[in-house]
CSV table of C-alpha atoms and ligand atoms in Angstrom, one decimal:
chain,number,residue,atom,x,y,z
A,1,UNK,CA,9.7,-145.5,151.9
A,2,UNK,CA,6.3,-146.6,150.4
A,3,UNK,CA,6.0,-149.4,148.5
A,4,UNK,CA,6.3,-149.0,144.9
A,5,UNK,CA,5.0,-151.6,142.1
A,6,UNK,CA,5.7,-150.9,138.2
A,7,UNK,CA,3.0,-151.4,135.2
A,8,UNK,CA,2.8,-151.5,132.1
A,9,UNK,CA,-0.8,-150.2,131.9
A,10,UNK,CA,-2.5,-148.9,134.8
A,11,UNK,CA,-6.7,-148.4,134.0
A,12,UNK,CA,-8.5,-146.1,136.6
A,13,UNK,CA,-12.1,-146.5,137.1
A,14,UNK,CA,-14.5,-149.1,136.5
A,15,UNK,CA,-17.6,-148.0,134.5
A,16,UNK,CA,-18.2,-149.4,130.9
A,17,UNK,CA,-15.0,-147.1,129.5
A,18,UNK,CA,-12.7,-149.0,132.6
A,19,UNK,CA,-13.6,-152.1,131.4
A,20,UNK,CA,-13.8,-152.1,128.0
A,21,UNK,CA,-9.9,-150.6,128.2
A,22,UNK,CA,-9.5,-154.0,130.5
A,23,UNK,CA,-10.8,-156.0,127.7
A,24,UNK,CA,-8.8,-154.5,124.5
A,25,UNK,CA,-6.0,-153.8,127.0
A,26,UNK,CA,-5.8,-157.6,128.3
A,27,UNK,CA,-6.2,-159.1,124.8
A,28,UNK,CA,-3.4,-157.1,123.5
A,29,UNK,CA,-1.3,-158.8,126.2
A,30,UNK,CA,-0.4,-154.8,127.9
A,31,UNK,CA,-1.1,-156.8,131.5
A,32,UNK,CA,-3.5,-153.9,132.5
A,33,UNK,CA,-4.2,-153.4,136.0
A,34,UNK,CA,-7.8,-151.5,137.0
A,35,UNK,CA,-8.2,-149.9,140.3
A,36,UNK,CA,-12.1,-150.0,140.4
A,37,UNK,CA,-12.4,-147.1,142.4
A,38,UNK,CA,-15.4,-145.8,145.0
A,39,UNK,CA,-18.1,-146.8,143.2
A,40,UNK,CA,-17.0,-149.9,141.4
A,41,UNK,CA,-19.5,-150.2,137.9
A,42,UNK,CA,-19.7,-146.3,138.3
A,43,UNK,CA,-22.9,-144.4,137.1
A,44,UNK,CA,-24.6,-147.9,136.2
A,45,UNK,CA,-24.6,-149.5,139.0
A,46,UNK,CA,-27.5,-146.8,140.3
A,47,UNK,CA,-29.8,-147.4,137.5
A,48,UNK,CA,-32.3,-150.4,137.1
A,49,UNK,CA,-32.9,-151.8,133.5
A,50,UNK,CA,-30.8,-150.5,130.8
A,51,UNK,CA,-32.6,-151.6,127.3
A,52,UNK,CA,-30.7,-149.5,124.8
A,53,UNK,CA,-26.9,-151.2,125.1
A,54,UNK,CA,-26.8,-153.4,121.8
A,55,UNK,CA,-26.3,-157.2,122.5
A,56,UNK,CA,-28.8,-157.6,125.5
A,57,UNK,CA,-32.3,-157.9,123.6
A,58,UNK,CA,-34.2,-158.6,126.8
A,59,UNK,CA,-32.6,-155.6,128.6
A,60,UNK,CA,-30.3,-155.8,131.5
A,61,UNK,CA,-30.0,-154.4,135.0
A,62,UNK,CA,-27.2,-151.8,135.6
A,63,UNK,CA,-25.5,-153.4,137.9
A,64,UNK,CA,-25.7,-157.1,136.6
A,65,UNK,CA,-24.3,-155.7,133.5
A,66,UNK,CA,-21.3,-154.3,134.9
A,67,UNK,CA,-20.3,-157.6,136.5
A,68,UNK,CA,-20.8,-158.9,133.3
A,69,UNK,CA,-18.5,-156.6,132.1
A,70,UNK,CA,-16.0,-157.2,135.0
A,71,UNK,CA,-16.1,-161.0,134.2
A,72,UNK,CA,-15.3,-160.6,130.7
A,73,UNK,CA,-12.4,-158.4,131.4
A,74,UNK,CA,-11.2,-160.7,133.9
A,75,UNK,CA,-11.4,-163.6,131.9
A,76,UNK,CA,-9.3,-161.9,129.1
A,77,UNK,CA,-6.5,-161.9,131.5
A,78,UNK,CA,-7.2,-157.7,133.6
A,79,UNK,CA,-6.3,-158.0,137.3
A,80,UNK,CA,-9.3,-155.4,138.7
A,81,UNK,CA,-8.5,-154.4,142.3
A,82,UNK,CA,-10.3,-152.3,145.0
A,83,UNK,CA,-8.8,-149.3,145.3
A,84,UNK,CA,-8.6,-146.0,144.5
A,85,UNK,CA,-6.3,-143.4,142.8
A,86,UNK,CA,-5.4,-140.8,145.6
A,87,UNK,CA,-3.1,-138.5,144.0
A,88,UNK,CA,-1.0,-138.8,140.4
A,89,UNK,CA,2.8,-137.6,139.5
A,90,UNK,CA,2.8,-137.6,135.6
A,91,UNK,CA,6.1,-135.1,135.8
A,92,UNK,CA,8.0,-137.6,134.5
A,93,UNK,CA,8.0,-141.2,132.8
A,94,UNK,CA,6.6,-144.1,134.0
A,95,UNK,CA,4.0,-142.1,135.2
A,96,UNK,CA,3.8,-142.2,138.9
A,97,UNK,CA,-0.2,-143.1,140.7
A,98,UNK,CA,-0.7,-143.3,144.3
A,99,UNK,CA,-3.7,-145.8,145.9
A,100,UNK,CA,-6.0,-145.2,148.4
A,101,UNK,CA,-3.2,-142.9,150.2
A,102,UNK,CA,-0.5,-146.0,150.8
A,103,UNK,CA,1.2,-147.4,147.5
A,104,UNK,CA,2.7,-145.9,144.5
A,105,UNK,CA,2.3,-147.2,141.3
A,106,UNK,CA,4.4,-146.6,138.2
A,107,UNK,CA,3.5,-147.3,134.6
A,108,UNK,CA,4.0,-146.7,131.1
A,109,UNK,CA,0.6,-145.9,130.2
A,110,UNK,CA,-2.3,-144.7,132.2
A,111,UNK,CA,-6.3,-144.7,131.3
A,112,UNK,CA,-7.9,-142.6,133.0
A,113,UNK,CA,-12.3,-143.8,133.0
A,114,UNK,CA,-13.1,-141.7,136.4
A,115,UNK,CA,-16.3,-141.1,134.8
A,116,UNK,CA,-18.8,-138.0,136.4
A,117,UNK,CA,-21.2,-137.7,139.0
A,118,UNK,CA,-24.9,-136.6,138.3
A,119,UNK,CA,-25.6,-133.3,140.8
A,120,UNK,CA,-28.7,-133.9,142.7
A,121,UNK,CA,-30.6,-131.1,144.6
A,122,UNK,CA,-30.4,-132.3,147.9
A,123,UNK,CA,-33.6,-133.5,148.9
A,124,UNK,CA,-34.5,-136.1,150.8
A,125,UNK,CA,-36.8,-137.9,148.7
A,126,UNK,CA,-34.9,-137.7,145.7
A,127,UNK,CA,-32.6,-140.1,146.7
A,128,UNK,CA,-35.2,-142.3,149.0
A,129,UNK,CA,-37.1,-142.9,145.2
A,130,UNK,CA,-34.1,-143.2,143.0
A,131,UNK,CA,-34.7,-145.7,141.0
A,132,UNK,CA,-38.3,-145.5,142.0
A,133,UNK,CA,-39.2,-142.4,139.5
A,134,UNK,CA,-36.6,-140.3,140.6
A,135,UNK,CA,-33.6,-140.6,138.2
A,136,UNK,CA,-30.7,-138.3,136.4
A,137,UNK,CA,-31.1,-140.1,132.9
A,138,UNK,CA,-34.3,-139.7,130.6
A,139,UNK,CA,-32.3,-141.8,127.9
A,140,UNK,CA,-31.8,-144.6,130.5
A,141,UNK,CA,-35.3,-144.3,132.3
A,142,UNK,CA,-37.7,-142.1,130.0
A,143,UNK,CA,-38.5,-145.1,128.2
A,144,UNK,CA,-40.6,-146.7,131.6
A,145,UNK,CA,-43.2,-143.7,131.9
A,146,UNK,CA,-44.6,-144.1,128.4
A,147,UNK,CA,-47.9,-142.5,128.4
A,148,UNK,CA,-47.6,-140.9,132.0
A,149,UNK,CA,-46.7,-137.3,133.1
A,150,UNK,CA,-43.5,-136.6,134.1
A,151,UNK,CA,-41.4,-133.9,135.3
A,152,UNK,CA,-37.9,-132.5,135.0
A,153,UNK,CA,-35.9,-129.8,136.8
A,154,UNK,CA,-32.9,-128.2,135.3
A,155,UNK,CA,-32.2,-125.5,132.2
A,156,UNK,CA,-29.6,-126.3,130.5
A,157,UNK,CA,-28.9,-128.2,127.5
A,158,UNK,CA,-29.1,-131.2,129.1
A,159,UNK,CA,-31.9,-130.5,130.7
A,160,UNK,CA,-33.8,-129.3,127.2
A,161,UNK,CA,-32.6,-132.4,125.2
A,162,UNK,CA,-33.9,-134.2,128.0
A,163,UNK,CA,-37.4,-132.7,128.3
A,164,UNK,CA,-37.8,-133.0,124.4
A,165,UNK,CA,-36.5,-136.7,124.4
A,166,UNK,CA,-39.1,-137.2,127.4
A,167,UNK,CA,-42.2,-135.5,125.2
A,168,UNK,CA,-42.0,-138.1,122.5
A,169,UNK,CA,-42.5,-140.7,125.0
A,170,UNK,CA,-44.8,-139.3,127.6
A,171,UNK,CA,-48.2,-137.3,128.2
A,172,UNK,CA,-46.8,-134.2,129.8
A,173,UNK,CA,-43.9,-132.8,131.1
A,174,UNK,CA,-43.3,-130.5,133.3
A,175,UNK,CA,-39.9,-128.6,133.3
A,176,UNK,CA,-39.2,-126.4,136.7
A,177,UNK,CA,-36.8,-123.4,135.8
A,178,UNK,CA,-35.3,-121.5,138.9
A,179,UNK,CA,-34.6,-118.5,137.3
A,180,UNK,CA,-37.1,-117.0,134.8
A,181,UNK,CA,-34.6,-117.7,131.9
A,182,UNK,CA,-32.7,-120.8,130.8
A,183,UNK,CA,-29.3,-121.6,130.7
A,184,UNK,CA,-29.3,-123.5,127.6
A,185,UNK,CA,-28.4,-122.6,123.9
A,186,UNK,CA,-31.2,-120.6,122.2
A,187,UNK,CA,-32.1,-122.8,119.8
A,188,UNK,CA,-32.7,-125.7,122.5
A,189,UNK,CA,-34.7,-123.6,124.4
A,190,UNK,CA,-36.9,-122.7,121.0
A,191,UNK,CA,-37.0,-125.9,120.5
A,192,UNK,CA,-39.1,-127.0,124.3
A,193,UNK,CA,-40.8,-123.6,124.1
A,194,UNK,CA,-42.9,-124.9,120.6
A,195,UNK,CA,-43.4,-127.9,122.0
A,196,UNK,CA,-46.7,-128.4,123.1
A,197,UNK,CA,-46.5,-131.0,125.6
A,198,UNK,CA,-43.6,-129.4,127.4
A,199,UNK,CA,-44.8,-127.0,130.3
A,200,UNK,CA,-42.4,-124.5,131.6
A,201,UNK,CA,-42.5,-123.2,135.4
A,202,UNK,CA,-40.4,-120.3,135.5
A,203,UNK,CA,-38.8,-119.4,138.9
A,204,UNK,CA,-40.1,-123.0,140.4
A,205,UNK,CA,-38.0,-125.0,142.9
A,206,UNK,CA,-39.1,-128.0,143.7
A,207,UNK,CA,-39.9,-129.0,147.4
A,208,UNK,CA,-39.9,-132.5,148.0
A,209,UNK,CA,-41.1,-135.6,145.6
A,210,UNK,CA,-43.9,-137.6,146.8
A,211,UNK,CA,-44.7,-141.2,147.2
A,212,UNK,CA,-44.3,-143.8,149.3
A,213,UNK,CA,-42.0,-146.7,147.5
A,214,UNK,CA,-42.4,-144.9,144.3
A,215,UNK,CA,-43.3,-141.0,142.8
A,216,UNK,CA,-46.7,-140.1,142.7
A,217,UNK,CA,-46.5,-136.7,142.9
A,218,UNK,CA,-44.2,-133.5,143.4
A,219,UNK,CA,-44.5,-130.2,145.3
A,220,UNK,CA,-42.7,-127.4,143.9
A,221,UNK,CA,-42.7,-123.8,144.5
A,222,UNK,CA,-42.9,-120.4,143.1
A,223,UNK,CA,-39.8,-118.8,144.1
A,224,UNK,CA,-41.2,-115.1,143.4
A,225,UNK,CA,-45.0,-115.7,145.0
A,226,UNK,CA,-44.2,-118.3,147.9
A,227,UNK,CA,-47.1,-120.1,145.8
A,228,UNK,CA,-47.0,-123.8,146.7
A,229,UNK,CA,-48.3,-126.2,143.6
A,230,UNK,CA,-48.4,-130.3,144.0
A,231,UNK,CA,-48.9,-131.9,140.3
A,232,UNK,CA,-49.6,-135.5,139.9
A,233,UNK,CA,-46.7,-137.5,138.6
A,234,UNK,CA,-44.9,-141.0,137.7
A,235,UNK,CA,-41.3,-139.8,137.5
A,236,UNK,CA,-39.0,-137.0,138.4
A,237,UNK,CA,-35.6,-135.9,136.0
A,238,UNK,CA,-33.0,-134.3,137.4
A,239,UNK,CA,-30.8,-132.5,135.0
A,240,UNK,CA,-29.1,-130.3,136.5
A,241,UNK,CA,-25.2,-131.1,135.1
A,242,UNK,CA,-22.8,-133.7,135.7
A,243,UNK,CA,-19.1,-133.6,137.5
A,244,UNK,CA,-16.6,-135.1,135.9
A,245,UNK,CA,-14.0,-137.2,138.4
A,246,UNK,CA,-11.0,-135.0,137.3
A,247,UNK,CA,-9.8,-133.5,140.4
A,248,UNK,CA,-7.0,-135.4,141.1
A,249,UNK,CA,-6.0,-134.4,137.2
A,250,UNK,CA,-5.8,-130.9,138.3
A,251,UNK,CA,-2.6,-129.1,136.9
A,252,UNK,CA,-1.2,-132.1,135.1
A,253,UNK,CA,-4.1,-132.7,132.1
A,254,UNK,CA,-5.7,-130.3,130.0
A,255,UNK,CA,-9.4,-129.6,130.9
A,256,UNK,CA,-12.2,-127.2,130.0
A,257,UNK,CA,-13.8,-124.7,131.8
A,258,UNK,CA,-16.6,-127.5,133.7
A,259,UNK,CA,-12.9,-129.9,134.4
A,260,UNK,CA,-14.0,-132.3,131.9
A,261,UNK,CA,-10.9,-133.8,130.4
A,262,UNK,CA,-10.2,-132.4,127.0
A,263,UNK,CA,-8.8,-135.6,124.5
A,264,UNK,CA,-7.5,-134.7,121.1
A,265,UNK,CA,-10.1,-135.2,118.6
A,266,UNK,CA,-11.1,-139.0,117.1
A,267,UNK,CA,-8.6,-140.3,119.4
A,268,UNK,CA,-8.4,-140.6,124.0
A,269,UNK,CA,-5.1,-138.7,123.7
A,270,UNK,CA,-4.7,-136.5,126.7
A,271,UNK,CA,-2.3,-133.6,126.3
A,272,UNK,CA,0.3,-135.8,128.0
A,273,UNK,CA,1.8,-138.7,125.4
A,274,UNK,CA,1.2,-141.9,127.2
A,275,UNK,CA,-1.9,-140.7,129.5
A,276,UNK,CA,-5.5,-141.5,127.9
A,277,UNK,CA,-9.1,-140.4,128.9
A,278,UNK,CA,-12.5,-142.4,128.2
A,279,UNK,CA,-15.5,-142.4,129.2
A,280,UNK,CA,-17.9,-139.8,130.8
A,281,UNK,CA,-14.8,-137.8,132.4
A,282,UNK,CA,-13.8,-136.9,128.8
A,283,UNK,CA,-17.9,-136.9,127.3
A,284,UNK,CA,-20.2,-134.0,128.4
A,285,UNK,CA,-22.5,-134.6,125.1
A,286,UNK,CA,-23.2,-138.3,125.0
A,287,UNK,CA,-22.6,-140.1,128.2
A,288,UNK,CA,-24.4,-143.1,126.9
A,289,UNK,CA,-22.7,-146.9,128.5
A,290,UNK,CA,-22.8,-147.5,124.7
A,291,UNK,CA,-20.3,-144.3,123.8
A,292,UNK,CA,-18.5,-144.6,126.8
A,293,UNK,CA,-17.3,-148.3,126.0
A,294,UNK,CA,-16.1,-147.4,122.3
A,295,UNK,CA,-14.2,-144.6,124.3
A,296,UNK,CA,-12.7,-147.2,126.2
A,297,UNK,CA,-12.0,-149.3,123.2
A,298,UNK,CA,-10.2,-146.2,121.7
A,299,UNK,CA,-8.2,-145.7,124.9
A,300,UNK,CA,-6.5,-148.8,124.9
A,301,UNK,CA,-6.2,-149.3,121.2
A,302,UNK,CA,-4.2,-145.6,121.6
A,303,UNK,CA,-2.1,-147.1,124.4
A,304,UNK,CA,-1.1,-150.2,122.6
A,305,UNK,CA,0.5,-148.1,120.0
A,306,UNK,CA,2.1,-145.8,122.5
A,307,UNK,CA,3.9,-148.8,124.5
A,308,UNK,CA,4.5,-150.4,121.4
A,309,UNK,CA,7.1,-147.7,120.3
A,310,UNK,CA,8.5,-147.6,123.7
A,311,UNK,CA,9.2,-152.0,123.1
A,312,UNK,CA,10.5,-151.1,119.6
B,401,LIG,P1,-25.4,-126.8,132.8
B,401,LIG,O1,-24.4,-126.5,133.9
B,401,LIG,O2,-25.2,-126.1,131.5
B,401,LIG,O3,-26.9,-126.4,133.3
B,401,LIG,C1,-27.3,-126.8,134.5
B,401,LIG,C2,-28.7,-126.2,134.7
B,401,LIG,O4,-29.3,-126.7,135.9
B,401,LIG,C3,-28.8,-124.7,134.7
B,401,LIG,O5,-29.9,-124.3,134.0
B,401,LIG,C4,-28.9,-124.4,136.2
B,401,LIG,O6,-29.7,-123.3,136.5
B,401,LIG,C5,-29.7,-125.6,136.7
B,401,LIG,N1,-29.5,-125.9,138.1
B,401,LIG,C6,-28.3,-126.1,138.7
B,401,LIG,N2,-28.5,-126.3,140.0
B,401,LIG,C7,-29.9,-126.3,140.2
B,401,LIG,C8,-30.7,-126.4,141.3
B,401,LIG,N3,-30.2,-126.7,142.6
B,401,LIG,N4,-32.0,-126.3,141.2
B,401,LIG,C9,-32.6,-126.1,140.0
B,401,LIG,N5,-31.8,-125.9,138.9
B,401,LIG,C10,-30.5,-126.0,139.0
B,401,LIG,O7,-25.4,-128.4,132.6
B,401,LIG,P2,-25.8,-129.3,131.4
B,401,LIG,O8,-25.7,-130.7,131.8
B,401,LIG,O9,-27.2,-128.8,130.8
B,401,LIG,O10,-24.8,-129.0,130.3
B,401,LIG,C11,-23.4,-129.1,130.5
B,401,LIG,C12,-22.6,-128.7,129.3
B,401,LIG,O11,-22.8,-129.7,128.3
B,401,LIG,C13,-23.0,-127.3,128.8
B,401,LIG,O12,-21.9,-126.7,128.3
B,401,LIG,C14,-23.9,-127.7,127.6
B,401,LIG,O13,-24.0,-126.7,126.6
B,401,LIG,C15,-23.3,-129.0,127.1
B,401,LIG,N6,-24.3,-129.9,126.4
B,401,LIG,C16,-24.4,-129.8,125.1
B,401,LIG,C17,-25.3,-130.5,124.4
B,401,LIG,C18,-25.4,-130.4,123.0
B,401,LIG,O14,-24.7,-129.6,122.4
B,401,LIG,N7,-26.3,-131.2,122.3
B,401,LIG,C19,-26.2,-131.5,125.1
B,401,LIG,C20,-26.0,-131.5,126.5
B,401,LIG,C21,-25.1,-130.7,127.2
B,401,LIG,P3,-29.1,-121.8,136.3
B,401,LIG,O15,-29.1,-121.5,134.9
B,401,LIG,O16,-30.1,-121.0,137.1
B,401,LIG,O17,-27.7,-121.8,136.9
């Protein structure tokens, strides 16, 4: 018989929305427990300095500011474990959780702050000069290459607002489209094509980004000719979506069509009463540390009320 402990509020995942659940969560006296997950600090702790979260005026580094976040919960009273959640039973209340494939957990309430994964191409390089020009956030990293050319790969809507957000900041960029249309909503794609420090590569892949300990150039390809380009270059985007961390959700929550977690609006109600989502598993649009703590703050604010009519 595995071992079974019993919650009052179980938090999953350990990004900005994780935590900031942990903080509201603790202070309201729910007793939350966070399972941290694979990569504990989430999508933060791969990026260098992040300058736009309000409250740090000389900037912060990713992963220094998710400890700080970890601290703060822990001081408030969260107990934040290793661990992962390996499979979920919300059939019936308490809500049953399993970790890392050994222990069952039940509780009242569940967060769920999974977060998402960027997709990368592949390449070798790309993740050799992450965080050395290569990165999957021009809103975190954009800010750096003032001045310099820069390129992006993707099509999307993402991968527009990105390109746009980019060419306020930076000389040129360069956006490499596989296909010789985009993906992304018409009015987007208007929107890079009138710009005129955006050039568009249609039916370019690129080959490999260049540079010893950081980019200074990419080679990319013409996937119609076999033509081989190299441009010169400071940084590299890659936009090419996101995956949210809602597998193990699969048949029990309500998701749309890309498994993002669908909450019910102004609120991190799932479609299951006592089961929240924050953070980037529930947010295709902002994704911002900033957004995904408020959701976190919503989560356990929503929880609170929830176990507070099971006390009554
Ligand atoms: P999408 O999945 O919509 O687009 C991904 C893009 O990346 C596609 O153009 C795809 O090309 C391209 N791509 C995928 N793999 C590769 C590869 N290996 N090499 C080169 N290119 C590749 O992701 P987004 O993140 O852009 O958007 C996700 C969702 O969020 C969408 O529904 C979007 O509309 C929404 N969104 C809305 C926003 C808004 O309303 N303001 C802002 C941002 C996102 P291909 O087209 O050839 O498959």
């Amino acid at each position: 018989m595995p071992d079974t402990e019993k919650l009052h509020c179980l938090i999953i995942g350990s990004g900005p929305a994780g935590y900031t659940a942990a903080i509201y969560a603790a202070r309201a006296n729910l007793k939350p427990v966070l399972y941290q997950g694979l990569q504990p600090g989430g999508q933060l702790t791969i990026t260098t300095e992040v300058e736009n979260y309000p409250g740090y005026p000389n900037g912060i580094m990713g992963p220094q500011m998710m400890i700080d976040f970890e601290q703060q919960a822990q001081r408030m009273g969260a107990d934040i474990r290793w661990g992962m959640a390996t499979k979920v039973d919300f059939s019936s209340k308490p809500f049953k959780v399993e970790i890392d494939e050994e222990k069952w957990i039940e509780a009242d309430a569940v967060i769920i702050a999974t977060g998402a994964s960027a997709k990368w191409l592949g390449l070798e390089s790309e993740q050799r000069l992450n965080g050395h020009g290569v990165s999957a956030c021009a809103v975190c990293d954009g800010f750096f290459f003032k001045g310099q050319e820069v390129a992006i790969v993707g099509a999307g809507d993402t991968a527009c607002e990105e390109a746009l957000y980019l060419s306020k900041l930076c000389s040129t960029v360069h956006m490499l489209v596989r296909r010789g249309e985009m993906r992304a909503s018409k009015v987007m794609q208007d929107r890079v094509l009138k710009t005129a420090n955006i050039i568009v590569y249609w039916n370019t892949d690129p080959i490999e980004v260049l540079g010893d300990k950081k980019v200074d150039s990419l080679k990319m390809q013409n996937n119609k000719t076999g033509e081989e380009t190299i441009i010169p270059l400071k940084a590299f985007f890659v936009a090419i979506g996101h995956k949210p961390n809602a597998d193990l959700f699969k048949g029990w929550l309500d998701m749309d069509e890309q498994g993002y977690l669908l909450t019910q609006p102004g609120s991190a109600k799932t479609n299951i009463e006592g089961v929240y989502a924050c953070g980037d598993v529930q947010d295709k649009i902002y994704r911002q540390a900033v957004s995904a703590a408020g959701s976190g703050c919503m989560a356990a604010l929503d929880a609170e009320r929830y176990l507070g009519t099971l006390d009554a």
